[in-house]
Coordinates of C-alpha atoms in Angstrom, one line a residue:
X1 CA 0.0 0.0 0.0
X2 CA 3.1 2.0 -0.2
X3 CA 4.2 4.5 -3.2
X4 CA 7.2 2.7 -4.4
X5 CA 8.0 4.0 -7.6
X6 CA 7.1 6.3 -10.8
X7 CA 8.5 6.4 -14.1
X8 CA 8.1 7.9 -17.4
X9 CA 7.4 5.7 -20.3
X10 CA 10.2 7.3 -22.6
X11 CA 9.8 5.7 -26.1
X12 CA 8.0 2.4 -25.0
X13 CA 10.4 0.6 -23.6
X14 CA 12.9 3.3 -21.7
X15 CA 11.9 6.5 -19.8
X16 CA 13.1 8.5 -16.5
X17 CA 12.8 7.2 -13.1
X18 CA 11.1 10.2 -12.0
X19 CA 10.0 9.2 -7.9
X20 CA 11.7 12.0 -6.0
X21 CA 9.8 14.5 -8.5
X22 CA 6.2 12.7 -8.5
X23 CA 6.3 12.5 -4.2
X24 CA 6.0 16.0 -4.7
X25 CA 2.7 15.9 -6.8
X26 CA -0.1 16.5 -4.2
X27 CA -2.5 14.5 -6.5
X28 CA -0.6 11.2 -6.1
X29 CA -1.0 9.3 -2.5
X30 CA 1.8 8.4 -1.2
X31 CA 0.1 5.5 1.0
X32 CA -2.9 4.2 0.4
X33 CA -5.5 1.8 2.3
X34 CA -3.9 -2.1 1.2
X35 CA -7.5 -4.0 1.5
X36 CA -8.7 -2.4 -1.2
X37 CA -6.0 -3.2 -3.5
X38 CA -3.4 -6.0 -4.6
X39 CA -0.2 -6.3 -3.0
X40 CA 1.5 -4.8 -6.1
X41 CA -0.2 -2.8 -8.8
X42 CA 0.8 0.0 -10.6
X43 CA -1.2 3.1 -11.6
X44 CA -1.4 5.0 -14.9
X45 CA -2.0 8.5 -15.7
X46 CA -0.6 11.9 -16.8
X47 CA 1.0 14.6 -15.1
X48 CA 0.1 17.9 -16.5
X49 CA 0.7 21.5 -15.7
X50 CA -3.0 23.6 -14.8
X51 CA -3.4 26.9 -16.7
X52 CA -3.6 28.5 -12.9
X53 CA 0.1 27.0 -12.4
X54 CA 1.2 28.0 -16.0
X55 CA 0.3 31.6 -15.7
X56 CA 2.0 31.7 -11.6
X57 CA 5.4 30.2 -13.2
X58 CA 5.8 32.7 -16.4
X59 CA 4.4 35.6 -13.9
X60 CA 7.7 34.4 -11.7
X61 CA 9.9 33.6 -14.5
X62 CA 9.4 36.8 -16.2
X63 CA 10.1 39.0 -12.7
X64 CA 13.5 36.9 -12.5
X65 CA 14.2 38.2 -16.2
X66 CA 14.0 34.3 -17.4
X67 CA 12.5 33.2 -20.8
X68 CA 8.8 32.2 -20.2
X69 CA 7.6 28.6 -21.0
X70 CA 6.2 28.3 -24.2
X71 CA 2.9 26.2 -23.3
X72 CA 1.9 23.8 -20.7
X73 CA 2.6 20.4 -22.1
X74 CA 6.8 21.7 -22.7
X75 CA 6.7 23.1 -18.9
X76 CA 5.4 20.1 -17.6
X77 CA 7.5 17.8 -19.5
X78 CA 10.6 20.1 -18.5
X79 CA 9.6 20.3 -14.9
X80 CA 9.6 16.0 -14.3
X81 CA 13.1 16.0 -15.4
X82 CA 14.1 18.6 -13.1
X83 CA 17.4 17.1 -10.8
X84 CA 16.1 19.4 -7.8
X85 CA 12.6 18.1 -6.1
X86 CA 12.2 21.5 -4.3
X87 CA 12.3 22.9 -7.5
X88 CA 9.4 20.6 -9.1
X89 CA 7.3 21.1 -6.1
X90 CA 6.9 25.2 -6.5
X91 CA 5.4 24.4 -9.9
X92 CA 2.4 22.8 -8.3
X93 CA 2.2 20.2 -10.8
X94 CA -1.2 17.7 -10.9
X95 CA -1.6 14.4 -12.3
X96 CA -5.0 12.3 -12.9
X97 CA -4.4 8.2 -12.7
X98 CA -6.5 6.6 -15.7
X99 CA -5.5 3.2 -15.6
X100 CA -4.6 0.4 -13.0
X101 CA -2.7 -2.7 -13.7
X102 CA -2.5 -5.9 -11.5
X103 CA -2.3 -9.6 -11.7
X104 CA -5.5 -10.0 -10.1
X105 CA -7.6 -6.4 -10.4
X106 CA -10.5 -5.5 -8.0
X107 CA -13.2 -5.7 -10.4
X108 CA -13.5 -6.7 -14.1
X109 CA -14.8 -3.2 -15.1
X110 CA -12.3 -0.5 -15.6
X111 CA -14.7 2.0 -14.4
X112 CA -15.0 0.5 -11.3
X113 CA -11.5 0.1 -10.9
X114 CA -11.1 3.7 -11.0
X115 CA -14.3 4.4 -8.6
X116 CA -12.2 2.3 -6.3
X117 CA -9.0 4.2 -6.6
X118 CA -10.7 7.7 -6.3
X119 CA -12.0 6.8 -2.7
X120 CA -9.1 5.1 -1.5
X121 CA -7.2 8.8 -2.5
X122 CA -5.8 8.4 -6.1
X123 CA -7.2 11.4 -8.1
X124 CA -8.9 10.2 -11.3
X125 CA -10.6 11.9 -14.2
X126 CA -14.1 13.6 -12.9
X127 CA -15.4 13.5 -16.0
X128 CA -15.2 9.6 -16.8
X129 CA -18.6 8.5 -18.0
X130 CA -19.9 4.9 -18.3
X131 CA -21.9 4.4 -21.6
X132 CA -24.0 1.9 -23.0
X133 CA -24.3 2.7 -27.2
X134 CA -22.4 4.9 -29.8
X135 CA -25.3 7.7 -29.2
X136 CA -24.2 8.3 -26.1
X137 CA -20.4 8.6 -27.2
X138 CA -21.2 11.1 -29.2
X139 CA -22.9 13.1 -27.2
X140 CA -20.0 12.8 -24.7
X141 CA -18.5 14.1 -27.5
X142 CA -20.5 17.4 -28.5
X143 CA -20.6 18.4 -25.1
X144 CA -16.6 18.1 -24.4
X145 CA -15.9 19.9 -28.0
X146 CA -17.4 23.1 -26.2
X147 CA -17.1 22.7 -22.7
X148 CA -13.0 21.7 -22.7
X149 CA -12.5 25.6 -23.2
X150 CA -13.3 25.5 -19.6
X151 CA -11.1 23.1 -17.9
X152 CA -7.7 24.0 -16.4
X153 CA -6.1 22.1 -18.8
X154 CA -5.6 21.3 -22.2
X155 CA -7.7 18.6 -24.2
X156 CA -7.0 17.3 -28.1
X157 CA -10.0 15.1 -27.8
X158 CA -11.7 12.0 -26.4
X159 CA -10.6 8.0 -25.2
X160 CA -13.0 5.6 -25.4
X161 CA -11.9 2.5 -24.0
X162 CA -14.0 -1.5 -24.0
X163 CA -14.8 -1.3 -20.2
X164 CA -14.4 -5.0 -19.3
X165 CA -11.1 -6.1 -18.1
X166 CA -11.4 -9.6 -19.7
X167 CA -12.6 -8.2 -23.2
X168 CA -9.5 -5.7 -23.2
X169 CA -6.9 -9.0 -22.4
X170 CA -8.8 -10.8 -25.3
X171 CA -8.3 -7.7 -27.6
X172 CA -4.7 -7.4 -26.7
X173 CA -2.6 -4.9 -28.5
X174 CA -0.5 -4.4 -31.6
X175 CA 2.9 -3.5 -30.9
X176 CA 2.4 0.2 -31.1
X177 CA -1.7 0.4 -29.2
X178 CA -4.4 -1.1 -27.7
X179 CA -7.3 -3.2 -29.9
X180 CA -9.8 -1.5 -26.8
X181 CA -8.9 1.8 -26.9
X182 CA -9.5 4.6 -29.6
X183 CA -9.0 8.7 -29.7
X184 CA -11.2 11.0 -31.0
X185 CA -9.5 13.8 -31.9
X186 CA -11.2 18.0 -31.8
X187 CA -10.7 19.3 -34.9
X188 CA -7.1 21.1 -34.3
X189 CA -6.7 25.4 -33.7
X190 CA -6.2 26.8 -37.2
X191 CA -4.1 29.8 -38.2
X192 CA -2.6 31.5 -41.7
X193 CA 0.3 32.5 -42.4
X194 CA 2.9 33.1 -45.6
X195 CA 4.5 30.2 -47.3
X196 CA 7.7 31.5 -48.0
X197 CA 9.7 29.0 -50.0
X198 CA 9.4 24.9 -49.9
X199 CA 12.2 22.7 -49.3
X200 CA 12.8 18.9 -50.4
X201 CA 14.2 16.4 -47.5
X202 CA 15.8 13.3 -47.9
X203 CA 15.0 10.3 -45.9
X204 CA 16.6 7.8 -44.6
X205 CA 14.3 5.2 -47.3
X206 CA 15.2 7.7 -49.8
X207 CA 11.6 9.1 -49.4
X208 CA 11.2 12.9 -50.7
X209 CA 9.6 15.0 -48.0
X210 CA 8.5 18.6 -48.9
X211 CA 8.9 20.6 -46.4
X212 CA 7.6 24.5 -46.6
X213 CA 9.2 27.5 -45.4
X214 CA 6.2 29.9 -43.1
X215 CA 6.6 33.3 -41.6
X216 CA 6.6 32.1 -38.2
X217 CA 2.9 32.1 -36.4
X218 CA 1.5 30.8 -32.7
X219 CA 0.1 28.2 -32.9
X220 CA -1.3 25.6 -30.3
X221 CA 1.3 27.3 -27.8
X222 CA 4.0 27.0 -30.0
X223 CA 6.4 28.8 -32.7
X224 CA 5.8 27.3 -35.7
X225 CA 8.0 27.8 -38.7
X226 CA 7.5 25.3 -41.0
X227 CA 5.5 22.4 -41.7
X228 CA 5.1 18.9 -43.8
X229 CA 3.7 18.7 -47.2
X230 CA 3.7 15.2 -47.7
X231 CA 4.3 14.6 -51.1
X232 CA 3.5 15.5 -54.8
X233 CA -0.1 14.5 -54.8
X234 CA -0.8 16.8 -51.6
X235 CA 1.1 20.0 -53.5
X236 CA -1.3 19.5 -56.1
X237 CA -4.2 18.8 -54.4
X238 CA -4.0 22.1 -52.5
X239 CA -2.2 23.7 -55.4
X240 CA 0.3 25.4 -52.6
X241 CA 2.8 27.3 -54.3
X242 CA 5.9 30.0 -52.5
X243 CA 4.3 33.3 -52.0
X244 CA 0.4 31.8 -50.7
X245 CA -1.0 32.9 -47.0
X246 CA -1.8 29.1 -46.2
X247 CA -4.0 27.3 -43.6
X248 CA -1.6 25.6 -40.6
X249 CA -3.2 23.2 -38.1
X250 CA -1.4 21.2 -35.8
X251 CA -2.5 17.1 -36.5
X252 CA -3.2 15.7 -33.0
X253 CA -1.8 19.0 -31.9
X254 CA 1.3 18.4 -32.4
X255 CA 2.9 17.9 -36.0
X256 CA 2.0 21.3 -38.3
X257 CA 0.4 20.7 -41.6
X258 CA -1.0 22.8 -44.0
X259 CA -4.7 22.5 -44.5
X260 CA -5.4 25.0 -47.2
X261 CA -4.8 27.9 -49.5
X262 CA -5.9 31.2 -48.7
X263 CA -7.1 31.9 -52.6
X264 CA -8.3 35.3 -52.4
X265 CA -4.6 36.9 -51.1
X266 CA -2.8 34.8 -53.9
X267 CA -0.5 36.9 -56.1
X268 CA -2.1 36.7 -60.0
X269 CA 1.2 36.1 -61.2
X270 CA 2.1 33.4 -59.2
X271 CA 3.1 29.7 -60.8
X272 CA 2.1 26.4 -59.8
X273 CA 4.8 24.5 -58.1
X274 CA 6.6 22.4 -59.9
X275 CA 7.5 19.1 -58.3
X276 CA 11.6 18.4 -58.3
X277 CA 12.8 15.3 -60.5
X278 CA 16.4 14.9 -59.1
X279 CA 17.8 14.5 -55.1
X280 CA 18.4 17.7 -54.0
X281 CA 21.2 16.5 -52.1
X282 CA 23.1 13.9 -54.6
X283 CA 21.4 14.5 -58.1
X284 CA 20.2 11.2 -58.8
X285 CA 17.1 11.1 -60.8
X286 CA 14.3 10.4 -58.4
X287 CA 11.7 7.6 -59.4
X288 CA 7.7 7.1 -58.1
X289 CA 7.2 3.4 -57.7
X290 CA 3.7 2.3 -58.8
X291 CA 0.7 2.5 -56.0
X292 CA 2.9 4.9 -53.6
X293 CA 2.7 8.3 -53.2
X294 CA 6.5 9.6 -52.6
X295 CA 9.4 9.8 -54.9
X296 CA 12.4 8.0 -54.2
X297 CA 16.2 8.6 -54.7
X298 CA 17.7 5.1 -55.4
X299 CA 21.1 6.5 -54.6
X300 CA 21.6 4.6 -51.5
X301 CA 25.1 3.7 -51.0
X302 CA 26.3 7.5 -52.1
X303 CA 23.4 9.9 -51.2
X304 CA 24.5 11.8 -47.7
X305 CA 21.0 11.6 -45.6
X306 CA 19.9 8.1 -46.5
X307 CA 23.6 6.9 -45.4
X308 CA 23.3 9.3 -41.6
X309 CA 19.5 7.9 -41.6
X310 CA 20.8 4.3 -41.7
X311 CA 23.6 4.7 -39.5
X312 CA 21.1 6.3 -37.1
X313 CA 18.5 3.8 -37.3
X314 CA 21.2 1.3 -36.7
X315 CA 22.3 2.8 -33.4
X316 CA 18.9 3.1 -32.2
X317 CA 17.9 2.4 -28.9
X318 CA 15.1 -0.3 -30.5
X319 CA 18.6 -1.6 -32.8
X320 CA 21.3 -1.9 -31.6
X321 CA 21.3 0.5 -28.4
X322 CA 24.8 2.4 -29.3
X323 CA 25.3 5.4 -26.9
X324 CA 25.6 8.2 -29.4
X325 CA 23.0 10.6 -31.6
X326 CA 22.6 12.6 -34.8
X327 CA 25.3 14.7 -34.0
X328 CA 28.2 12.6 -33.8
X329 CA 26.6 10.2 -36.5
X330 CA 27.1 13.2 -38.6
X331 CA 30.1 14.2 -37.4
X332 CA 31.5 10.8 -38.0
X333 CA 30.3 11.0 -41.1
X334 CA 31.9 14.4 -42.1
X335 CA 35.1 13.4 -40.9
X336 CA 35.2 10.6 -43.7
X337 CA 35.2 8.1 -40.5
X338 CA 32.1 6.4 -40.7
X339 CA 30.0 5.5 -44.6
X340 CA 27.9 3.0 -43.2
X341 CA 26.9 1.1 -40.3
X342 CA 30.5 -1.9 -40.5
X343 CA 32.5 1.1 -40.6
X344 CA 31.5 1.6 -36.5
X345 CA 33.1 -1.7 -35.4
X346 CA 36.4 -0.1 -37.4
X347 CA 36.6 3.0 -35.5
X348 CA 39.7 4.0 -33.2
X349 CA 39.9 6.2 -30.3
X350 CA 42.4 8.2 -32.2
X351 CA 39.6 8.8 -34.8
X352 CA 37.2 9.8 -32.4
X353 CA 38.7 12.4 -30.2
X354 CA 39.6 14.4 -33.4
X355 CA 36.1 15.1 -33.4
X356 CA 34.9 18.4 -31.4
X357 CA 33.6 17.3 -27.7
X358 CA 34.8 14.2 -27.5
X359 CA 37.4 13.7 -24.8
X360 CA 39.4 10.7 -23.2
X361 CA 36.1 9.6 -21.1
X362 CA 33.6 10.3 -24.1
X363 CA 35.7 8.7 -26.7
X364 CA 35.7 5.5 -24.3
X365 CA 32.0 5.5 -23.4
X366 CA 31.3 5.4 -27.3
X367 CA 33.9 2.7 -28.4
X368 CA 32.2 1.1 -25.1
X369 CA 28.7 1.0 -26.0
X370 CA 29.8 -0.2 -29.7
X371 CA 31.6 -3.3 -28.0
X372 CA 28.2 -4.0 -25.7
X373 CA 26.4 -3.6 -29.0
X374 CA 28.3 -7.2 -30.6
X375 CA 25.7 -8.7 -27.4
X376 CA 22.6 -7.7 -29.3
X377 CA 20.2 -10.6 -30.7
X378 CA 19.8 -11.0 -34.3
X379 CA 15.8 -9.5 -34.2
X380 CA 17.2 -6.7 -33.7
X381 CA 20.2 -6.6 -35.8
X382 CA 18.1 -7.6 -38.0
X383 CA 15.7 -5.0 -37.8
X384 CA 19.2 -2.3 -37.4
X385 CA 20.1 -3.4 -40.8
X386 CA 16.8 -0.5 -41.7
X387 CA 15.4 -2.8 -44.3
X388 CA 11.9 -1.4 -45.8
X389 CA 9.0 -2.4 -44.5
X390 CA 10.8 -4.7 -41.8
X391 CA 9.8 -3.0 -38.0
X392 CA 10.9 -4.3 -35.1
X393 CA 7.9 -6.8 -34.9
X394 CA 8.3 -8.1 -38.8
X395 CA 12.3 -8.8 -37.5
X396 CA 11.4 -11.3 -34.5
X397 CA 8.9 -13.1 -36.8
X398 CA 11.4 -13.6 -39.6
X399 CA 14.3 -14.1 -37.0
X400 CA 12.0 -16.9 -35.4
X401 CA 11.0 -18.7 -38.5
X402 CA 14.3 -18.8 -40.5
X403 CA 16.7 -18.8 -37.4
X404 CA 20.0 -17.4 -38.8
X405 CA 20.9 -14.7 -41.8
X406 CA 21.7 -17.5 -44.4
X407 CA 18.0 -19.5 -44.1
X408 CA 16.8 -15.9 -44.8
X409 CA 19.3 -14.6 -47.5
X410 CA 18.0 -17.5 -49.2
X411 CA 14.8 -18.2 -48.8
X412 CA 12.3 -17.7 -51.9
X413 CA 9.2 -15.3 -52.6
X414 CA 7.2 -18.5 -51.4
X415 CA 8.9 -19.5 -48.2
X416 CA 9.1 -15.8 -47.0
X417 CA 5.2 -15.3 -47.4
X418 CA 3.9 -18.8 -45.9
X419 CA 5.2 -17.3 -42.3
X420 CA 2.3 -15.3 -40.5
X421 CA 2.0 -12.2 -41.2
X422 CA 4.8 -11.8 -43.9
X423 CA 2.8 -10.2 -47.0
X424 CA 4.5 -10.0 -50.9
X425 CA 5.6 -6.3 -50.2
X426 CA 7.7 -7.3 -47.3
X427 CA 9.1 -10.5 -49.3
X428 CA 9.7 -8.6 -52.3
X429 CA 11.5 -5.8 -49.7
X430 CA 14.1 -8.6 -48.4
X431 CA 14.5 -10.1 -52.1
X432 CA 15.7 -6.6 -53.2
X433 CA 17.5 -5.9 -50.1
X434 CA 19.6 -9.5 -50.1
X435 CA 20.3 -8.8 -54.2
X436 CA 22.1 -5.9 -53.2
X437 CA 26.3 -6.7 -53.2
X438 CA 27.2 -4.1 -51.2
X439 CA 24.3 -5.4 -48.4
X440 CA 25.7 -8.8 -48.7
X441 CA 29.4 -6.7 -48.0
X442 CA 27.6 -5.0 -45.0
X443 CA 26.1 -7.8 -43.3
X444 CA 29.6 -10.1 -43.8
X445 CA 31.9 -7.0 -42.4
X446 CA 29.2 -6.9 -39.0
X447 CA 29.6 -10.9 -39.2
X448 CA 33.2 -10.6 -39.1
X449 CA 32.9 -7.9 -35.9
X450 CA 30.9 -10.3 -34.3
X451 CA 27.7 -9.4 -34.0
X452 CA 24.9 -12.0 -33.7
X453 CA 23.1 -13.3 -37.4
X454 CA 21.1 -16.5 -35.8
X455 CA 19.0 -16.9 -33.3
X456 CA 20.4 -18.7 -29.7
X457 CA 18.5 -21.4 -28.8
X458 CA 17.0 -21.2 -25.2
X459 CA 17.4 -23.7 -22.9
X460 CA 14.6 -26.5 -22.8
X461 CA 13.5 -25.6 -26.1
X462 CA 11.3 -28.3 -28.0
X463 CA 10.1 -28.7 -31.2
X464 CA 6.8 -30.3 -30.2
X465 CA 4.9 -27.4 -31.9
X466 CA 7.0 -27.1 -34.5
X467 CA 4.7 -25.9 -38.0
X468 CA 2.1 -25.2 -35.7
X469 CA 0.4 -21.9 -35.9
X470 CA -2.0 -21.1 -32.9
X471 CA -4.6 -18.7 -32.0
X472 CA -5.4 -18.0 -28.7
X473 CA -8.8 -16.5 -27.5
X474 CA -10.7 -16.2 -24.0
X475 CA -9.7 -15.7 -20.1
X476 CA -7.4 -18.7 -19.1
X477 CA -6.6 -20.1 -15.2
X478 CA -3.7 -21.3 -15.2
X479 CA -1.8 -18.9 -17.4
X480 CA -2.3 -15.6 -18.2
X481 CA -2.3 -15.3 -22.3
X482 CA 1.3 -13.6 -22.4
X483 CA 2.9 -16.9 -20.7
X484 CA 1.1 -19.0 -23.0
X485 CA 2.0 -17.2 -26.1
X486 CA 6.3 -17.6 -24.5
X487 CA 5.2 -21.5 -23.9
X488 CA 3.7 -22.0 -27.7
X489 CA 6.6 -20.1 -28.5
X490 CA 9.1 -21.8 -27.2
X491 CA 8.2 -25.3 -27.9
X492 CA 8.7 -24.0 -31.7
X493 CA 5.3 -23.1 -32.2
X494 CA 4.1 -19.5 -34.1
X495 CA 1.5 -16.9 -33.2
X496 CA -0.7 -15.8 -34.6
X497 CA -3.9 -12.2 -33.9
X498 CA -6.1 -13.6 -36.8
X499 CA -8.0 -16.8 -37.6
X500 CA -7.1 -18.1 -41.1
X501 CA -7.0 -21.2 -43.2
X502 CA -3.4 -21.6 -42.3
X503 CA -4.3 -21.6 -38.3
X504 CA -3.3 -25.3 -36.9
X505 CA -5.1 -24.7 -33.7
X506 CA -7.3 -22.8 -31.7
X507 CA -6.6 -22.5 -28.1
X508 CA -9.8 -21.1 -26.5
X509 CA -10.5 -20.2 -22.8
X510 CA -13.6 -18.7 -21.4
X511 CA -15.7 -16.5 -22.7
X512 CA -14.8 -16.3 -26.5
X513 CA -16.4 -14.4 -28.7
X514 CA -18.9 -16.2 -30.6
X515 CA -18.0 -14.2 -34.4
X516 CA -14.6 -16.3 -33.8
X517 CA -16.1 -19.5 -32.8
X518 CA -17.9 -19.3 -36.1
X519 CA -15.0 -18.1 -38.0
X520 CA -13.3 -21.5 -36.0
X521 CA -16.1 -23.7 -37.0
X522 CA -16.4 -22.6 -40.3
X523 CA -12.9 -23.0 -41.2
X524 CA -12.7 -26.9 -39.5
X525 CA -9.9 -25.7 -37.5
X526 CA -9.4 -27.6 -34.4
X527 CA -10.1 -26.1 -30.7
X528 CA -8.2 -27.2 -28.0
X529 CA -8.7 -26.5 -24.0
X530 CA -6.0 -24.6 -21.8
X531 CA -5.8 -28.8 -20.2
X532 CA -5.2 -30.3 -23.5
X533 CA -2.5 -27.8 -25.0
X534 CA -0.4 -28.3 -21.3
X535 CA -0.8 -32.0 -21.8
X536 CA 0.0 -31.4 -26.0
X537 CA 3.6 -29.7 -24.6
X538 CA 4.0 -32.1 -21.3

């Protein structure tokens, strides 16, 4: 019943312990009555800085001659990572606790839950409301479009959330959301300003990004100075062109985009814009590939941002977690040291502290975290390696189902798209990829280094399941589904979200859906019982 600890959650997988700050957010108990709760369960929420708050802190800042904070969300942010608590405390920060996690949870309703938690002290959202149809989400919704304006904070729209516990487990999640969860987002603030000029970037795909130039406006609480335009079909469609007063949103309030063209304010003389047809950074003719929308440059081994956009994917925290950022990649990469990601494992010390900022310590830390790197499982040098179309999820499948580099360099168009999940765009992705020379250079160079291209079996592996995809559906009690995804897993089994004709069986606890019992049924696939699949690995 004790506050233990609070952390951010960073990119997904690594944030800031942030305890000493949160203990000084009055919102969030730091005891709170055990019977009601589990012995360990975790709550989840958001701090935020209230408009009250916001305007005290600038008012201060401003007498101490110090730059005022730009908007709520930035001051808040700013204030969690502050090193001195004291400091954190005078900014009377708040925080409303949404969501509680547990092995075994009060109640199966998530409203409920969160009735619970309010009387035994956490503060949760007020204005949580338990519906029973989509007529009553939506007028949740027209009432909160108007009356957010008067909240002390800021709002970009509406969750609605499945309320049972057991549904939302059955749902699950993909690897970036939950399946029982959707926003609903207020249309964003709009504001016009002059599009002064557009720029083309170069990803690191080889992907064309416009980018236009604005005579800097507020927006959302923010400076904004330029903003995305997508590609060629967009420039069209809006028919923007340098010299328009334009339409600037914020999408989700946060990313800028251009919405429209202020016609009337146009200058009579002005051209359409015409789209560029070479890389403005290498001058390779840049191609559309049919049923996509961007332009390419093909350039790959010799255009500047593509070869920094690999490197940095590579050294990515979800990759291969090197200690180091866009700076020195293009530093590195300036210095002639580094033209793609083998050329790390060849770097000296010497090399290093040539560039500006590095010292003894630095220059060790980074040849450090490039040694630890060599530790890193194939997934996810495989996923470094910044193939398209392969994300972090696509790399454990295909790490799983052909094992090592070689079983995948050579696998056919056939093999690659019998796995789950693995579609002709992706297997036409690695074809291209592996029929590249100077790939096949790459990946022998990193081999050579010694970093991991197979897979290491675990311990009491077995092949029992071996060929067997499995779908798993229901509330289970002996395992939780998670466990019993690692055991189908790791007795060489796949899994799989979707019922299909290549699903081997169906592994159903309680309370499953009937739509997928008829899919099941339907498709003669056979079910099996929590009992029998335990007794199927035994």
């Amino acid at each position: 019943g004790k506050f233990v600890q609070a952390l951010t959650r960073g990119d997904g997988v690594e944030g800031d312990d942030i305890t000493n700050n949160a203990r000084t957010i009055k919102s969030i108990p730091l005891v709170v009555d055990k019977n009601n709760f589990p012995e360990e369960f975790e709550m989840r929420g958001e701090v935020l800085m209230p408009h009250k708050s916001f305007s005290e802190q600038n008012k201060i800042r401003e007498e101490e001659g110090k730059q005022p904070f730009a908007n709520t969300r930035n001051a808040a942010a700013g204030s969690l990572k502050q090193l001195n608590s004291k400091a954190v405390a005078e900014r009377k920060l708040d925080a409303y606790l949404y969501f509680m996690l547990a092995e075994k949870l009060p109640d199966d309703s998530h409203f409920k839950n969160l009735k619970i938690a309010k009387k035994t002290g956490f503060k949760t959202p007020e204005h949580t409301k338990l519906v029973n149809n989509i007529d009553e989400v939506f007028e949740f919704i027209n009432y909160w479009n108007t009356e957010r304006y008067n909240l002390d904070f800021d709002i970009d729209g509406i969750v609605i959330k499945v309320d049972s516990i057991s549904l939302q487990n059955e749902l699950g999640t993909t690897s970036k959301s939950p399946r029982w969860a959707i926003s609903y987002k207020f249309k964003a603030e709009n504001v016009s300003t002059k599009l002064l000029s557009i720029d083309y970037q170069v990803g690191r795909t080889g992907a064309i990004t416009p980018v236009a130039n604005l005579s800097p406006v507020q927006l959302a609480g923010t400076t904004v100075k330029r903003a995305s335009l997508h590609n060629a079909d967009i420039i069209e469609k809006l028919d923007v062109r340098a010299g328009d007063t334009v339409f600037v949103e914020k999408g989700g309030e946060i990313i800028p985009k251009i919405t429209g063209v202020d016609i009337e304010k146009r200058n009579p003389d002005s051209e359409p814009t015409k789209y560029i047809s070479e890389c403005p950074e290498c001058s390779s003719l840049l191609v559309r590939k049919e049923g996509e929308a961007a332009h390419y440059c093909l350039n790959e081994t010799a255009c500047p941002p593509q070869i920094k956009g690999k490197i940095e994917h590579f050294i990515s925290r979800k990759a291969m977690n090197i200690t180091s950022g866009e700076a020195t990649v293009k530093a590195l990469f300036d210095a002639g040291f580094v033209k793609n990601v083998a050329d790390l494992y060849d770097l000296t010390k010497e090399q290093i502290l040539k560039l500006e900022g590095f010292k003894e310590k630095s220059a060790n830390n980074l040849l450090q975290s490039i040694e630890k790197s060599k530790e890193t499982e194939f997934s996810k040098v495989l996923y470094g390696l910044g193939i398209r179309f392969v994300g972090n999820t696509v790399a454990k499948i295909l790490a799983n189902a052909f094992k090592n580099i070689e079983n995948l360099k050579n696998a056919s168009i056939e093999e690659l798209t019998e796995i789950d999940e693995i579609g002709e765009r992706i297997a036409g992705s690695l074809k291209d990829f592996f029929a590249n020379s100077e790939n096949l250079l790459i990946i022998e160079r990193l081999q050579k280094a010694g970093l991991s291209f197979e897979n290491i079996e675990q311990e009491n592996k077995s092949d029992i399941l071996k060929g067997a995809i499995i779908v798993i559906s229901g509330t289970f009690s002996k395992f939780d589904r998670n466990e019993l995804k690692e055991l189908i897993e790791k007795n060489g089994g796949k899994n799989s979200s979707s019922i299909s004709k290549k699903t081997t069986y169906f592994l159903a606890g309680e309370k499953v859906g009937p739509s997928k019992l008829a899919k099941v049924e339907k498709l003669n696939i056979k079910t099996i019982s929590e009992d029998e699949f335990i007794e199927m690995i035994s």
